[in-house]
PDB file of C-alpha atoms in Angstrom:
ATOM      1  CA  MET A   1    -215.132-121.566-156.422  1.00 91.00           C
ATOM      2  CA  LEU A   2    -212.626-123.548-158.473  1.00 93.00           C
ATOM      3  CA  LEU A   3    -211.316-126.856-157.521  1.00 95.00           C
ATOM      4  CA  THR A   4    -207.756-127.292-158.845  1.00 94.00           C
ATOM      5  CA  TYR A   5    -205.473-130.290-158.820  1.00 93.00           C
ATOM      6  CA  THR A   6    -202.798-132.059-160.634  1.00 90.00           C
ATOM      7  CA  ASN A   7    -203.438-135.108-162.736  1.00 86.00           C
ATOM      8  CA  PRO A   8    -201.206-138.270-162.563  1.00 86.00           C
ATOM      9  CA  ASP A   9    -199.565-137.244-165.977  1.00 88.00           C
ATOM     10  CA  GLY A  10    -198.452-133.781-164.232  1.00 88.00           C
ATOM     11  CA  SER A  11    -201.054-131.664-166.043  1.00 90.00           C
ATOM     12  CA  THR A  12    -203.058-129.281-163.966  1.00 91.00           C
ATOM     13  CA  ALA A  13    -206.793-129.076-164.046  1.00 91.00           C
ATOM     14  CA  ALA A  14    -209.557-126.912-162.537  1.00 92.00           C
ATOM     15  CA  MET A  15    -213.097-127.515-162.151  1.00 93.00           C
ATOM     16  CA  LYS A  16    -215.848-124.958-161.388  1.00 93.00           C
ATOM     17  CA  VAL A  17    -217.903-125.923-158.233  1.00 95.00           C
ATOM     18  CA  THR A  18    -221.674-125.432-158.936  1.00 93.00           C
ATOM     19  CA  ALA A  19    -224.864-126.893-157.660  1.00 94.00           C
ATOM     20  CA  GLN A  20    -223.979-129.968-159.824  1.00 95.00           C
ATOM     21  CA  LEU A  21    -222.495-132.633-157.591  1.00 96.00           C
ATOM     22  CA  ILE A  22    -218.867-133.530-157.949  1.00 97.00           C
ATOM     23  CA  LEU A  23    -218.154-137.021-157.069  1.00 98.00           C
ATOM     24  CA  ILE A  24    -214.524-138.182-156.293  1.00 98.00           C
ATOM     25  CA  GLY A  25    -213.701-141.702-156.032  1.00 97.00           C
ATOM     26  CA  ARG A  26    -212.154-144.804-157.667  1.00 97.00           C
ATOM     27  CA  ASP A  27    -215.519-145.697-159.504  1.00 97.00           C
ATOM     28  CA  ALA A  28    -215.333-144.962-163.280  1.00 96.00           C
ATOM     29  CA  ALA A  29    -218.583-143.098-162.982  1.00 96.00           C
ATOM     30  CA  SER A  30    -217.016-140.637-160.660  1.00 97.00           C
ATOM     31  CA  THR A  31    -216.568-137.022-161.881  1.00 96.00           C
ATOM     32  CA  ILE A  32    -212.988-137.169-160.754  1.00 96.00           C
ATOM     33  CA  VAL A  33    -211.542-140.808-160.775  1.00 95.00           C
ATOM     34  CA  ILE A  34    -208.664-141.427-158.578  1.00 95.00           C
ATOM     35  CA  GLU A  35    -206.943-144.727-159.013  1.00 94.00           C
ATOM     36  CA  ASP A  36    -205.382-145.167-155.525  1.00 95.00           C
ATOM     37  CA  GLY A  37    -205.931-148.105-153.155  1.00 95.00           C
ATOM     38  CA  ARG A  38    -206.508-145.676-150.378  1.00 96.00           C
ATOM     39  CA  VAL A  39    -209.515-143.961-152.300  1.00 98.00           C
ATOM     40  CA  SER A  40    -212.888-145.567-151.807  1.00 98.00           C
ATOM     41  CA  ARG A  41    -215.169-146.243-154.891  1.00 97.00           C
ATOM     42  CA  SER A  42    -217.358-143.245-153.891  1.00 97.00           C
ATOM     43  CA  HIS A  43    -215.168-141.397-151.561  1.00 98.00           C
ATOM     44  CA  CYS A  44    -216.459-137.867-151.214  1.00 98.00           C
ATOM     45  CA  SER A  45    -218.648-135.177-152.935  1.00 98.00           C
ATOM     46  CA  ILE A  46    -218.309-131.423-153.429  1.00 98.00           C
ATOM     47  CA  GLN A  47    -221.060-129.173-154.116  1.00 97.00           C
ATOM     48  CA  MET A  48    -222.290-125.521-154.013  1.00 94.00           C
ATOM     49  CA  GLN A  49    -225.552-125.069-152.104  1.00 94.00           C
ATOM     50  CA  LYS A  50    -227.063-121.628-151.717  1.00 91.00           C
ATOM     51  CA  GLY A  51    -223.741-120.007-152.325  1.00 89.00           C
ATOM     52  CA  VAL A  52    -221.758-122.172-149.911  1.00 94.00           C
ATOM     53  CA  CYS A  53    -219.257-124.839-151.048  1.00 96.00           C
ATOM     54  CA  TRP A  54    -219.506-128.111-149.058  1.00 98.00           C
ATOM     55  CA  ILE A  55    -217.437-131.258-149.008  1.00 98.00           C
ATOM     56  CA  ARG A  56    -218.941-134.424-147.770  1.00 98.00           C
ATOM     57  CA  ASP A  57    -217.202-137.709-146.956  1.00 98.00           C
ATOM     58  CA  LEU A  58    -219.319-140.652-148.331  1.00 98.00           C
ATOM     59  CA  GLY A  59    -218.192-143.155-145.684  1.00 97.00           C
ATOM     60  CA  SER A  60    -214.803-143.710-147.091  1.00 97.00           C
ATOM     61  CA  SER A  61    -212.302-146.131-145.442  1.00 96.00           C
ATOM     62  CA  ASN A  62    -209.502-143.673-145.184  1.00 97.00           C
ATOM     63  CA  GLY A  63    -211.224-140.448-144.707  1.00 97.00           C
ATOM     64  CA  THR A  64    -211.296-137.070-146.321  1.00 98.00           C
ATOM     65  CA  TRP A  65    -209.052-134.272-145.086  1.00 98.00           C
ATOM     66  CA  VAL A  66    -209.434-130.516-145.203  1.00 98.00           C
ATOM     67  CA  ASN A  67    -206.372-128.526-144.191  1.00 98.00           C
ATOM     68  CA  GLY A  68    -204.843-131.655-142.297  1.00 97.00           C
ATOM     69  CA  GLU A  69    -208.083-132.450-140.415  1.00 98.00           C
ATOM     70  CA  GLN A  70    -210.449-135.306-141.097  1.00 98.00           C
ATOM     71  CA  VAL A  71    -213.908-134.200-141.804  1.00 98.00           C
ATOM     72  CA  THR A  72    -217.363-135.898-142.523  1.00 98.00           C
ATOM     73  CA  GLU A  73    -218.647-132.547-143.836  1.00 98.00           C
ATOM     74  CA  ALA A  74    -217.083-129.113-144.038  1.00 98.00           C
ATOM     75  CA  ARG A  75    -217.637-125.770-145.478  1.00 97.00           C
ATOM     76  CA  LEU A  76    -214.875-124.909-148.051  1.00 97.00           C
ATOM     77  CA  GLN A  77    -213.273-121.511-148.638  1.00 95.00           C
ATOM     78  CA  ALA A  78    -210.675-120.324-151.013  1.00 94.00           C
ATOM     79  CA  GLY A  79    -207.147-121.572-149.927  1.00 94.00           C
ATOM     80  CA  ASP A  80    -208.492-124.692-148.402  1.00 97.00           C
ATOM     81  CA  GLU A  81    -206.526-127.896-149.190  1.00 97.00           C
ATOM     82  CA  ILE A  82    -208.321-131.213-149.622  1.00 98.00           C
ATOM     83  CA  SER A  83    -206.503-134.599-149.331  1.00 97.00           C
ATOM     84  CA  VAL A  84    -208.203-137.648-150.992  1.00 97.00           C
ATOM     85  CA  GLY A  85    -205.790-140.604-150.776  1.00 95.00           C
ATOM     86  CA  SER A  86    -202.536-139.284-152.515  1.00 91.00           C
ATOM     87  CA  ARG A  87    -204.279-136.594-154.393  1.00 95.00           C
ATOM     88  CA  LEU A  88    -204.345-132.901-153.242  1.00 96.00           C
ATOM     89  CA  PHE A  89    -206.904-130.450-154.394  1.00 97.00           C
ATOM     90  CA  THR A  90    -206.947-126.708-153.657  1.00 96.00           C
ATOM     91  CA  CYS A  91    -209.969-124.405-153.547  1.00 96.00           C
ATOM     92  CA  ALA A  92    -209.558-121.108-155.353  1.00 92.00           C
ATOM     93  CA  ALA A  93    -211.720-118.118-155.719  1.00 89.00           C
ATOM     94  CA  GLU A  94    -213.070-117.556-159.203  1.00 79.00           C
ATOM     95  CA  LYS A  95    -211.738-114.561-160.964  1.00 72.00           C
ATOM     96  CA  PRO A  96    -214.546-112.208-162.176  1.00 63.00           C
ATOM     97  CA  ALA A  97    -214.889-111.947-165.847  1.00 61.00           C
ATOM     98  CA  GLY A  98    -213.093-108.941-167.465  1.00 68.00           C
ATOM     99  CA  PRO A  99    -214.960-106.301-169.361  1.00 71.00           C
ATOM    100  CA  GLN A 100    -214.037-107.715-172.750  1.00 72.00           C
ATOM    101  CA  THR A 101    -215.420-111.124-171.913  1.00 67.00           C
ATOM    102  CA  ILE A 102    -218.696-109.559-170.555  1.00 68.00           C
ATOM    103  CA  PHE A 103    -219.042-107.479-173.768  1.00 71.00           C
ATOM    104  CA  ARG A 104    -218.600-110.559-175.878  1.00 73.00           C
ATOM    105  CA  GLN A 105    -221.090-112.584-173.936  1.00 71.00           C
ATOM    106  CA  THR A 106    -223.577-109.697-173.997  1.00 71.00           C
ATOM    107  CA  GLU A 107    -223.137-109.372-177.778  1.00 75.00           C
ATOM    108  CA  GLN A 108    -223.762-113.122-178.138  1.00 75.00           C
ATOM    109  CA  GLU A 109    -226.795-113.220-175.993  1.00 72.00           C
ATOM    110  CA  MET A 110    -228.311-110.227-177.894  1.00 74.00           C
ATOM    111  CA  SER A 111    -227.604-111.897-181.150  1.00 76.00           C
ATOM    112  CA  GLU A 112    -229.624-114.863-179.927  1.00 74.00           C
ATOM    113  CA  GLY A 113    -232.571-112.532-179.247  1.00 72.00           C
ATOM    114  CA  GLN A 114    -232.278-111.361-175.709  1.00 67.00           C
ATOM    115  CA  GLY A 115    -232.972-107.697-175.055  1.00 65.00           C
ATOM    116  CA  TYR A 116    -231.455-105.259-172.794  1.00 63.00           C
ATOM    117  CA  GLY A 117    -234.119-105.817-170.051  1.00 65.00           C
ATOM    118  CA  THR A 118    -233.489-109.607-169.952  1.00 64.00           C
ATOM    119  CA  LEU A 119    -229.764-108.962-169.855  1.00 62.00           C
ATOM    120  CA  LEU A 120    -229.859-106.222-167.198  1.00 66.00           C
ATOM    121  CA  ARG A 121    -232.216-108.446-164.881  1.00 67.00           C
ATOM    122  CA  LYS A 122    -229.941-111.418-165.200  1.00 68.00           C
ATOM    123  CA  THR A 123    -226.866-109.164-164.518  1.00 68.00           C
ATOM    124  CA  VAL A 124    -228.481-107.711-161.460  1.00 67.00           C
ATOM    125  CA  LYS A 125    -229.626-111.155-160.218  1.00 68.00           C
ATOM    126  CA  ASP A 126    -226.087-112.687-160.703  1.00 67.00           C
ATOM    127  CA  ALA A 127    -224.438-109.791-158.809  1.00 62.00           C
ATOM    128  CA  GLY A 128    -226.830-110.108-155.849  1.00 57.00           C
TER     129      GLY A 128
END
């Protein structure tokens, strides 16, 4: 899952959602800092858990909204829109790597000493 959004300067950004917690808020230690009076210091978090993407409100003053509904916790899917203060985020499905990318990654891993068996086990595990 990718979390896409527009920065205040108009540039667009995308962040891959993984098991690593993404914190959104005004606090400078947040993963995504939003300087908006309607955003709490620690507003919400997004995280992938067992293959499912979750958003959790962290007790914010003005709420976390998914597809126009206020949530305390919600499962996210591609196409969902998240509102945090004036900032809008969109969830997007990750595009699978193309064959050329896979070949380059495999070549790099083999040059680092991984054999065919290791790479095959990893590929099968990632696919399932």
